[in-house]
Short mmCIF file of C-alpha atoms in Angstrom, two decimals:
data_model
loop_
_atom_site.label_atom_id
_atom_site.label_comp_id
_atom_site.label_asym_id
_atom_site.label_seq_id
_atom_site.Cartn_x
_atom_site.Cartn_y
_atom_site.Cartn_z
CA MET C 107 133.05 178.46 91.65
CA ASP C 108 134.01 180.71 88.76
CA THR C 109 137.55 181.73 88.03
CA PRO C 110 137.44 185.49 87.61
CA ILE C 111 137.65 186.36 83.92
CA LEU C 112 136.89 190.03 84.36
CA PRO C 113 138.44 192.75 86.52
CA ILE C 114 137.61 192.20 90.18
CA GLN C 115 137.46 194.44 93.24
CA ASN C 116 140.76 194.57 95.09
CA ASP C 117 139.53 195.62 98.50
CA MET C 118 136.57 193.35 99.03
CA GLU C 119 136.71 193.54 102.83
CA PHE C 120 135.06 196.39 104.71
CA CYS C 121 136.93 197.83 107.68
CA ASP C 122 134.96 198.14 110.92
CA GLU C 123 134.23 201.83 110.42
CA HIS C 124 132.92 201.34 106.89
CA ARG C 125 130.72 198.46 107.95
CA GLU C 126 129.44 200.48 110.91
CA GLY C 127 128.62 203.38 108.59
CA VAL C 128 126.34 201.17 106.51
CA TYR C 129 124.38 199.97 109.56
CA LYS C 130 124.28 203.49 110.97
CA ALA C 131 122.62 204.76 107.79
CA ILE C 132 120.17 201.87 107.79
CA PHE C 133 119.16 202.25 111.44
CA GLU C 134 119.18 206.05 111.59
CA ARG C 135 117.42 206.73 108.28
CA ARG C 136 114.04 208.36 108.91
CA ASP C 137 111.09 209.43 106.83
CA VAL C 138 111.29 213.18 107.43
CA ARG C 139 108.20 215.33 107.28
CA GLY C 140 108.45 218.31 109.57
CA GLN C 141 112.06 219.18 110.30
CA PHE C 142 113.35 220.65 107.06
CA LYS C 143 115.63 223.67 107.17
CA PRO C 144 115.74 226.07 104.21
CA ASP C 145 119.55 225.74 103.98
CA ASP C 146 120.90 225.31 100.48
CA VAL C 147 122.02 221.83 99.43
CA SER C 148 125.19 222.15 97.38
CA ASP C 149 125.41 220.62 93.92
CA ASP C 150 128.24 218.33 94.91
CA VAL C 151 126.19 216.76 97.72
CA LEU C 152 123.15 216.53 95.47
CA SER C 153 125.19 214.95 92.69
CA ARG C 154 126.54 212.31 95.09
CA ILE C 155 123.13 211.16 96.28
CA LEU C 156 121.89 211.05 92.68
CA MET C 157 124.93 208.98 91.72
CA ALA C 158 124.09 206.63 94.59
CA ALA C 159 120.61 206.22 93.11
CA HIS C 160 122.03 205.60 89.63
CA HIS C 161 124.13 202.74 91.05
CA ALA C 162 121.17 200.75 92.30
CA PRO C 163 120.72 197.21 91.03
CA SER C 164 118.50 196.96 87.96
CA VAL C 165 116.96 194.01 86.21
CA GLY C 166 118.84 193.23 83.01
CA PHE C 167 121.01 196.30 83.78
CA MET C 168 118.03 198.25 82.48
CA GLN C 169 118.55 201.37 84.64
CA PRO C 170 114.91 202.28 84.07
CA TRP C 171 114.99 205.36 86.30
CA ASP C 172 114.88 209.08 85.56
CA PHE C 173 115.54 211.80 88.11
CA MET C 174 113.56 215.02 88.26
CA VAL C 175 114.95 217.78 90.44
CA ILE C 176 112.24 220.24 91.45
CA LYS C 177 113.13 223.58 93.00
CA SER C 178 110.49 225.86 91.45
CA ASP C 179 108.10 227.25 94.07
CA GLU C 180 105.27 227.20 91.58
CA VAL C 181 105.71 223.52 90.71
CA LYS C 182 106.05 222.61 94.40
CA LYS C 183 102.86 224.53 95.14
CA ASN C 184 101.00 222.57 92.44
CA VAL C 185 102.31 219.30 93.83
CA HIS C 186 101.35 220.34 97.35
CA ASP C 187 97.79 221.03 96.18
CA ILE C 188 97.66 217.52 94.75
CA PHE C 189 98.84 216.13 98.09
CA GLN C 190 96.26 218.18 100.00
CA THR C 191 93.36 216.91 97.91
CA ALA C 192 94.47 213.30 98.29
CA HIS C 193 95.13 213.77 102.01
CA ASN C 194 91.57 214.97 102.57
CA GLU C 195 90.22 212.01 100.59
CA ALA C 196 92.42 209.65 102.60
CA ALA C 197 91.22 211.02 105.96
CA ASP C 198 87.69 210.01 105.08
CA MET C 199 88.79 206.40 104.59
CA PHE C 200 89.78 205.94 108.22
CA ASP C 201 87.26 205.17 110.93
CA GLU C 202 86.34 207.99 113.30
CA THR C 203 88.85 207.11 116.03
CA ARG C 204 91.80 207.14 113.65
CA ARG C 205 90.58 210.02 111.48
CA GLU C 206 91.46 212.69 114.01
CA ILE C 207 94.90 211.18 114.65
CA TYR C 208 95.44 210.88 110.90
CA ARG C 209 94.47 214.52 110.30
CA ASN C 210 97.05 215.65 112.85
CA LEU C 211 99.90 213.64 111.39
CA LYS C 212 102.43 215.77 109.49
CA LEU C 213 102.99 213.71 106.37
CA GLU C 214 105.05 215.80 103.96
CA GLY C 215 107.50 218.68 103.63
CA ILE C 216 106.96 219.56 99.97
CA LEU C 217 107.08 223.33 100.43
CA GLU C 218 109.56 223.53 103.30
CA SER C 219 112.24 221.26 101.81
CA PRO C 220 114.54 223.11 99.39
CA ILE C 221 114.65 220.25 96.90
CA ASN C 222 112.04 217.78 95.72
CA ILE C 223 113.15 214.77 93.67
CA CYS C 224 110.84 212.60 91.63
CA ILE C 225 112.14 209.14 90.66
CA THR C 226 110.35 207.34 87.85
CA CYS C 227 110.46 204.09 85.86
CA ASP C 228 110.56 203.88 82.07
CA ARG C 229 109.32 200.35 81.45
CA ASP C 230 110.19 200.48 77.75
CA ARG C 231 113.75 201.60 78.23
CA SER C 232 115.47 198.55 76.84
CA GLY C 233 112.95 196.94 74.55
CA PRO C 234 110.21 194.45 75.29
CA VAL C 235 112.37 191.51 76.44
CA VAL C 236 114.50 192.21 79.49
CA VAL C 237 116.82 189.71 81.20
CA GLY C 238 115.17 188.87 84.53
CA ARG C 239 111.83 190.55 83.72
CA THR C 240 110.50 187.78 81.53
CA HIS C 241 108.61 186.12 84.38
CA MET C 242 108.33 188.74 87.12
CA LYS C 243 106.94 191.75 85.31
CA THR C 244 107.31 194.20 88.19
CA MET C 245 111.09 193.80 88.43
CA ASP C 246 111.74 197.08 86.60
CA LEU C 247 109.56 199.00 89.06
CA TYR C 248 111.49 197.35 91.87
CA SER C 249 114.79 198.50 90.33
CA SER C 250 113.64 202.11 90.57
CA VAL C 251 112.63 201.50 94.19
CA CYS C 252 116.17 200.30 94.92
CA ALA C 253 117.38 203.60 93.47
CA VAL C 254 115.15 205.43 95.96
CA GLN C 255 116.54 203.46 98.87
CA ASN C 256 120.15 204.06 97.75
CA LEU C 257 119.49 207.79 97.53
CA TRP C 258 117.81 207.76 100.95
CA LEU C 259 120.72 206.03 102.69
CA ALA C 260 123.33 208.21 100.97
CA ALA C 261 121.31 211.28 101.95
CA ARG C 262 121.27 210.15 105.60
CA ALA C 263 125.05 209.77 105.47
CA GLU C 264 125.26 213.35 104.15
CA GLY C 265 123.07 214.61 107.00
CA LEU C 266 120.13 215.19 104.64
CA GLY C 267 116.58 214.26 105.52
CA VAL C 268 114.33 212.58 102.96
CA GLY C 269 110.56 212.14 103.09
CA TRP C 270 108.64 209.95 100.63
CA VAL C 271 105.25 211.45 99.78
CA SER C 272 102.84 208.84 98.42
CA ILE C 273 99.49 210.46 99.20
CA MET C 274 98.92 211.82 95.72
CA ASN C 275 96.95 210.97 92.63
CA GLU C 276 99.58 209.75 90.16
CA ALA C 277 97.81 211.10 87.06
CA GLU C 278 97.56 214.55 88.64
CA LEU C 279 101.18 214.46 89.70
CA LYS C 280 102.28 213.50 86.20
CA LYS C 281 100.29 216.40 84.79
CA ALA C 282 101.92 218.85 87.23
CA LEU C 283 105.40 217.62 86.28
CA GLY C 284 104.77 217.10 82.57
CA ILE C 285 105.58 213.38 82.85
CA PRO C 286 104.43 211.33 79.82
CA LYS C 287 101.74 208.70 80.35
CA ARG C 288 104.05 205.79 79.56
CA ILE C 289 106.34 206.66 82.50
CA THR C 290 105.54 205.34 85.99
CA VAL C 291 106.10 207.57 89.00
CA ILE C 292 107.85 205.58 91.72
CA ALA C 293 108.59 208.15 94.41
CA TYR C 294 108.16 211.84 95.14
CA LEU C 295 110.81 212.81 97.68
CA CYS C 296 111.34 215.91 99.83
CA VAL C 297 115.04 216.49 100.47
CA GLY C 298 116.90 218.93 102.69
CA TYR C 299 118.92 219.50 105.82
CA VAL C 300 117.00 219.00 109.03
CA SER C 301 117.01 220.39 112.56
CA HIS C 302 116.99 216.85 113.96
CA PHE C 303 116.26 213.22 113.21
CA TYR C 304 113.86 211.38 115.48
CA ASP C 305 115.08 208.35 117.37
CA LYS C 306 112.28 206.19 116.04
CA PRO C 307 109.79 206.29 113.17
CA GLU C 308 107.10 208.84 114.01
CA LEU C 309 104.22 206.40 113.48
CA GLU C 310 105.88 204.05 115.97
CA THR C 311 106.29 206.71 118.68
CA ALA C 312 102.79 208.03 118.00
CA GLY C 313 101.44 204.57 118.83
CA TRP C 314 99.97 204.12 115.35
CA ARG C 315 101.70 200.74 114.95
CA PRO C 316 104.47 199.03 116.94
CA ARG C 317 107.74 197.64 115.53
CA LEU C 318 106.88 194.00 114.81
CA PRO C 319 108.97 191.34 116.57
CA ILE C 320 111.25 190.08 113.81
CA GLU C 321 111.13 186.50 115.10
CA GLU C 322 107.43 186.40 114.17
CA LEU C 323 108.33 187.20 110.56
CA MET C 324 110.77 184.31 110.17
CA HIS C 325 110.12 181.08 108.27
CA PHE C 326 112.50 178.18 107.75
CA ASP C 327 112.55 176.21 104.48
CA GLN C 328 108.75 176.28 104.31
CA TRP C 329 106.24 179.04 105.03
CA GLY C 330 104.92 178.82 108.60
CA HIS C 331 107.78 176.65 109.82
CA SER C 332 109.29 178.35 112.82
CA GLU C 333 112.29 177.07 114.73
CA GLU C 334 113.91 177.68 118.05
CA ASN C 335 117.50 178.14 117.02
CA THR C 336 120.47 180.38 117.62
CA LEU C 337 119.48 182.63 114.68
CA MET C 338 116.17 183.34 116.40
CA ASP C 339 118.00 184.09 119.65
CA GLN C 340 120.33 186.48 117.82
CA LEU C 341 117.41 188.21 116.16
CA LYS C 342 115.65 188.77 119.49
CA THR C 343 118.83 190.15 121.02
CA GLY C 344 119.36 192.34 117.96
CA GLN C 345 115.86 193.74 118.06
CA SER C 346 116.04 194.52 121.78
CA ALA C 347 119.30 196.34 121.19
CA ALA C 348 117.88 198.24 118.21
CA GLN C 349 114.80 199.30 120.17
CA ALA C 350 117.09 200.61 122.91
CA GLY C 351 119.16 202.48 120.30
CA LYS C 352 122.17 200.24 120.99
CA PHE C 353 122.42 198.08 117.88
CA LEU C 354 125.65 199.68 116.65
CA LYS C 355 127.25 199.56 120.07
CA ASP C 356 126.12 196.13 121.26
CA VAL C 357 125.49 194.01 118.18
CA LEU C 358 128.06 195.09 115.58
CA MET U 183 110.10 223.80 111.38
CA ASP U 184 108.94 221.47 114.17
CA THR U 185 110.22 221.70 117.68
CA PRO U 186 111.18 218.17 118.61
CA ILE U 187 108.55 216.69 120.88
CA LEU U 188 109.91 213.16 120.78
CA PRO U 189 113.34 211.69 121.51
CA ILE U 190 115.82 212.67 118.82
CA GLN U 191 119.10 211.22 117.57
CA ASN U 192 122.11 212.67 119.38
CA ASP U 193 124.80 211.99 116.80
CA MET U 194 123.14 213.10 113.60
CA GLU U 195 126.42 213.78 111.78
CA PHE U 196 128.28 210.98 110.03
CA CYS U 197 132.07 210.98 110.34
CA ASP U 198 134.02 210.66 107.08
CA GLU U 199 134.62 206.92 107.53
CA HIS U 200 130.96 206.17 108.17
CA ARG U 201 129.86 208.21 105.18
CA GLU U 202 132.49 206.55 103.02
CA GLY U 203 131.24 203.13 104.14
CA VAL U 204 127.76 203.89 102.86
CA TYR U 205 129.02 204.90 99.41
CA LYS U 206 131.42 201.96 99.33
CA ALA U 207 128.53 199.55 99.88
CA ILE U 208 126.43 201.29 97.24
CA PHE U 209 129.17 201.33 94.58
CA GLU U 210 130.67 197.91 95.32
CA ARG U 211 127.42 195.98 95.71
CA ARG U 212 127.09 193.41 92.94
CA ASP U 213 124.48 190.94 91.79
CA VAL U 214 126.41 187.74 92.42
CA ARG U 215 125.74 184.64 90.41
CA GLY U 216 128.81 182.48 90.05
CA GLN U 217 131.29 183.15 92.83
CA PHE U 218 129.68 181.61 95.89
CA LYS U 219 131.84 179.70 98.36
CA PRO U 220 130.29 176.96 100.48
CA ASP U 221 131.62 178.56 103.70
CA ASP U 222 129.14 178.70 106.53
CA VAL U 223 127.50 182.07 107.28
CA SER U 224 127.28 182.48 111.04
CA ASP U 225 123.96 183.22 112.70
CA ASP U 226 125.15 186.54 114.05
CA VAL U 227 126.05 187.82 110.58
CA LEU U 228 122.80 186.45 109.17
CA SER U 229 120.79 188.06 111.98
CA ARG U 230 122.42 191.43 111.29
CA ILE U 231 121.53 191.50 107.62
CA LEU U 232 117.96 190.40 108.42
CA MET U 233 117.72 193.17 111.02
CA ALA U 234 118.90 195.61 108.34
CA ALA U 235 116.03 194.42 106.14
CA HIS U 236 113.54 194.76 109.00
CA HIS U 237 114.57 198.42 109.41
CA ALA U 238 113.63 199.42 105.88
CA PRO U 239 111.11 202.21 105.42
CA SER U 240 107.53 201.00 105.14
CA VAL U 241 104.35 202.76 104.16
CA GLY U 242 102.22 203.48 107.23
CA PHE U 243 104.91 201.64 109.26
CA MET U 244 103.26 198.52 107.87
CA GLN U 245 106.39 196.32 107.84
CA PRO U 246 104.69 194.06 105.29
CA TRP U 247 107.67 191.74 104.83
CA ASP U 248 108.36 188.16 105.92
CA PHE U 249 111.73 186.48 105.71
CA MET U 250 112.16 182.86 104.67
CA VAL U 251 115.57 181.31 105.25
CA ILE U 252 116.12 178.31 103.00
CA LYS U 253 118.98 175.91 103.62
CA SER U 254 117.40 172.56 102.70
CA ASP U 255 119.05 170.99 99.66
CA GLU U 256 115.75 169.50 98.62
CA VAL U 257 113.91 172.82 98.66
CA LYS U 258 116.76 174.53 96.83
CA LYS U 259 116.71 171.80 94.21
CA ASN U 260 112.97 172.35 93.67
CA VAL U 261 113.50 176.09 93.34
CA HIS U 262 116.37 175.53 90.92
CA ASP U 263 114.13 173.37 88.74
CA ILE U 264 111.62 176.23 88.63
CA PHE U 265 114.38 178.61 87.58
CA GLN U 266 115.60 176.21 84.88
CA THR U 267 112.17 175.90 83.30
CA ALA U 268 111.67 179.66 83.27
CA HIS U 269 115.19 180.24 81.98
CA ASN U 270 114.55 177.99 78.99
CA GLU U 271 111.28 179.80 78.29
CA ALA U 272 113.04 183.15 78.57
CA ALA U 273 115.79 182.18 76.11
CA ASP U 274 113.17 181.64 73.43
CA MET U 275 111.95 185.22 73.86
CA PHE U 276 115.22 186.75 72.69
CA ASP U 277 116.10 187.12 69.04
CA GLU U 278 118.68 184.73 67.64
CA THR U 279 121.70 186.99 68.11
CA ARG U 280 121.03 187.53 71.79
CA ARG U 281 119.73 184.02 72.52
CA GLU U 282 123.17 182.41 72.50
CA ILE U 283 124.64 185.15 74.70
CA TYR U 284 121.64 184.85 77.03
CA ARG U 285 122.02 181.06 77.30
CA ASN U 286 125.65 181.49 78.33
CA LEU U 287 124.96 184.03 81.05
CA LYS U 288 125.26 182.61 84.55
CA LEU U 289 122.16 184.04 86.22
CA GLU U 290 121.81 182.36 89.61
CA GLY U 291 123.62 180.57 92.40
CA ILE U 292 120.68 178.81 94.06
CA LEU U 293 122.45 175.54 94.71
CA GLU U 294 125.98 176.84 95.32
CA SER U 295 125.07 179.55 97.82
CA PRO U 296 124.73 178.19 101.37
CA ILE U 297 121.66 180.32 102.16
CA ASN U 298 118.69 181.37 100.11
CA ILE U 299 116.38 184.08 101.45
CA CYS U 300 112.91 184.79 100.16
CA ILE U 301 111.42 188.21 101.01
CA THR U 302 107.68 188.61 100.61
CA CYS U 303 104.91 191.18 101.06
CA ASP U 304 101.74 190.61 103.06
CA ARG U 305 99.42 193.24 101.62
CA ASP U 306 96.76 192.66 104.30
CA ARG U 307 99.11 193.04 107.22
CA SER U 308 97.58 196.14 108.74
CA GLY U 309 94.03 196.23 107.50
CA PRO U 310 92.55 197.66 104.33
CA VAL U 311 93.39 201.36 104.91
CA VAL U 312 97.08 202.12 105.25
CA VAL U 313 98.59 205.60 105.75
CA GLY U 314 100.33 206.45 102.48
CA ARG U 315 98.84 203.55 100.50
CA THR U 316 95.45 205.14 99.95
CA HIS U 317 96.40 206.57 96.55
CA MET U 318 99.50 204.65 95.44
CA LYS U 319 98.49 201.03 95.85
CA THR U 320 101.90 199.53 95.18
CA MET U 321 103.59 201.31 98.09
CA ASP U 322 103.55 198.17 100.28
CA LEU U 323 105.33 196.15 97.59
CA TYR U 324 107.91 198.95 97.38
CA SER U 325 108.45 198.76 101.15
CA SER U 326 109.46 195.12 100.82
CA VAL U 327 111.80 196.07 97.97
CA CYS U 328 113.48 198.59 100.28
CA ALA U 329 114.00 195.71 102.72
CA VAL U 330 115.76 193.77 99.97
CA GLN U 331 118.07 196.68 99.19
CA ASN U 332 118.90 197.20 102.88
CA LEU U 333 119.79 193.52 103.23
CA TRP U 334 121.87 193.65 100.06
CA LEU U 335 123.94 196.64 101.21
CA ALA U 336 124.43 195.24 104.72
CA ALA U 337 125.48 191.93 103.18
CA ARG U 338 128.09 193.69 101.03
CA ALA U 339 129.46 195.38 104.13
CA GLU U 340 129.74 191.92 105.74
CA GLY U 341 131.61 190.59 102.71
CA LEU U 342 128.61 188.50 101.62
CA GLY U 343 127.47 188.25 98.03
CA VAL U 344 123.79 188.43 97.14
CA GLY U 345 122.11 187.50 93.88
CA TRP U 346 118.46 188.31 93.11
CA VAL U 347 116.85 185.54 91.04
CA SER U 348 113.75 186.74 89.20
CA ILE U 349 113.55 184.24 86.38
CA MET U 350 110.91 182.06 87.99
CA ASN U 351 107.19 181.49 87.78
CA GLU U 352 105.84 183.03 90.99
CA ALA U 353 103.00 180.52 91.42
CA GLU U 354 105.44 177.61 91.11
CA LEU U 355 107.85 179.22 93.54
CA LYS U 356 105.08 179.76 96.08
CA LYS U 357 104.10 176.11 95.76
CA ALA U 358 107.70 174.98 96.35
CA LEU U 359 107.97 177.15 99.46
CA GLY U 360 104.42 176.62 100.78
CA ILE U 361 103.67 180.35 100.52
CA PRO U 362 99.93 181.17 100.71
CA LYS U 363 98.25 182.68 97.66
CA ARG U 364 97.54 186.02 99.38
CA ILE U 365 101.28 186.65 99.92
CA THR U 366 103.34 188.31 97.17
CA VAL U 367 106.89 187.13 96.53
CA ILE U 368 109.18 190.12 96.16
CA ALA U 369 112.65 188.60 95.92
CA TYR U 370 114.40 185.26 95.95
CA LEU U 371 117.99 185.85 97.02
CA CYS U 372 121.11 183.68 96.99
CA VAL U 373 123.44 184.61 99.84
CA GLY U 374 126.96 183.53 100.75
CA TYR U 375 130.63 184.40 100.92
CA VAL U 376 132.29 184.83 97.55
CA SER U 377 135.69 184.31 96.02
CA HIS U 378 135.59 187.81 94.54
CA PHE U 379 133.34 190.69 93.56
CA TYR U 380 133.54 191.97 90.00
CA ASP U 381 134.54 195.56 89.39
CA LYS U 382 131.45 196.24 87.32
CA PRO U 383 128.04 194.66 86.78
CA GLU U 384 128.50 191.54 84.65
CA LEU U 385 125.95 192.62 82.04
CA GLU U 386 127.88 195.86 81.61
CA THR U 387 131.25 194.16 81.10
CA ALA U 388 129.66 191.55 78.84
CA GLY U 389 128.52 194.38 76.55
CA TRP U 390 124.85 193.54 77.05
CA ARG U 391 124.04 197.14 78.00
CA PRO U 392 126.26 200.11 78.90
CA ARG U 393 125.98 202.27 82.02
CA LEU U 394 123.71 205.11 80.94
CA PRO U 395 125.11 208.65 81.20
CA ILE U 396 123.34 210.05 84.26
CA GLU U 397 123.06 213.52 82.74
CA GLU U 398 120.68 212.08 80.14
CA LEU U 399 118.38 210.93 82.93
CA MET U 400 118.03 214.34 84.55
CA HIS U 401 115.04 216.66 84.31
CA PHE U 402 114.58 220.06 85.95
CA ASP U 403 111.18 221.18 87.27
CA GLN U 404 109.44 219.70 84.22
CA TRP U 405 109.96 216.45 82.34
CA GLY U 406 112.26 216.91 79.36
CA HIS U 407 113.72 220.16 80.64
CA SER U 408 117.46 219.78 80.70
CA GLU U 409 119.88 222.41 81.91
CA GLU U 410 123.54 223.17 81.67
CA ASN U 411 124.38 223.84 85.27
CA THR U 412 126.95 222.97 87.90
CA LEU U 413 124.91 219.97 89.07
CA MET U 414 125.17 218.47 85.58
CA ASP U 415 128.91 219.13 85.57
CA GLN U 416 129.26 217.43 88.94
CA LEU U 417 127.26 214.45 87.75
CA LYS U 418 129.46 214.00 84.68
CA THR U 419 132.60 214.22 86.81
CA GLY U 420 131.08 211.79 89.29
CA GLN U 421 130.16 209.27 86.64
CA SER U 422 133.61 209.40 85.01
CA ALA U 423 135.16 208.82 88.41
CA ALA U 424 132.77 205.95 89.18
CA GLN U 425 133.47 204.28 85.82
CA ALA U 426 137.18 204.49 86.58
CA GLY U 427 136.60 202.99 90.04
CA LYS U 428 137.63 206.24 91.68
CA PHE U 429 134.41 207.66 93.08
CA LEU U 430 135.34 207.09 96.73
CA LYS U 431 138.81 208.49 96.25
CA ASP U 432 138.09 211.44 93.98
CA VAL U 433 134.49 212.52 94.63
CA LEU U 434 133.83 211.92 98.33
#
């Protein structure tokens, strides 16, 4: 164990309310598509969720992200066109049974949400050799993804809905936003206040796919090694509670 | 705006304490390498942070992740050997000035942390055509990254440290853990209670790289378009407060 040689955090313990807040954000975060309200998002709220993104972990402290804030109706319209083209192409990839369901899914709120945010990754930001990226080359992309998830959770805590739109041709999107070729687009997000948050993910309620039983995703020491142990029991109890909307009340 | 046709969340507002908890986790989360204590992590705490991971967003509700819990000393030793080899290779990639600093950085706690967790991505989990992955092929990998970040933040709220070890050859790691070729390793995490959390990221304090000024990462409507506006002012104020450890107190 290290002796601390640098300044350390004084209040390392979370009180019950703080801990509960973290789980509440995690369990009540939703991918929002259809419930955006036109209400203005103030700059202080917007700055806080961007600061949350900027404090994501990053490989080699690279901070490879940039943040584009899009409010222009014209730019949003161009981006929406790019979505629409891709969405039509995507529909054709599903078999007939799913195609109709797919077509009826509401998958984005580009025009209705007051703010769009594009989060990118600049893979050259800190030179060719990056601590922690020497062997796993995608680590910098993953850092920018962590920034997305931080922003998403902070937004939920602020009562803001966020929807991640990924049905777009990246080259077209970059053209619409003037993003240089060397930059990778990680996420295009629709952000705004919402009329409501759904209890469960919409694809789950729509019967598209069920929540997988977490115990089937567990492996112990080696891939494929399952165990009957108290952790597995706790996970089953936890998942039942979460599915009943009682995780915070019964499991925390 | 949609009229809700499905069950919705009743308590969509966060109280101040809950909101504060989310930002506290985001700002006080650290990549932990050297401060692990051998103290046992109970199954109920472990199950909660795994449940947090399982409730990450996923493209097409694919839930492409698996969770491996590694406690075996033998397996950890094998993984540590893989790290050590890669770490030596990595050192040689840095120029002479940085090489010595790099060699002295403590970058993992594989053996000292009581629990290691490997999070993966099964790209075939829900068939070849996935809602939202039709045009951005890496979306499923990003879903598993969101699971990592959820686990990390929940762990911080539980007082657990987490360190992400990425200096490893993926093929070797898969061999050591018996992971099939078709599965992608996203993160190898060291998890345990800690003696302390540092105030700032270790690479920042060590002078390896500074925290970037967030206002230099902002773009408005088009890449490269900066603005002098109240959002930029708020961001500068926010970053000053965060650097002084006063974001929760002064900005929330």
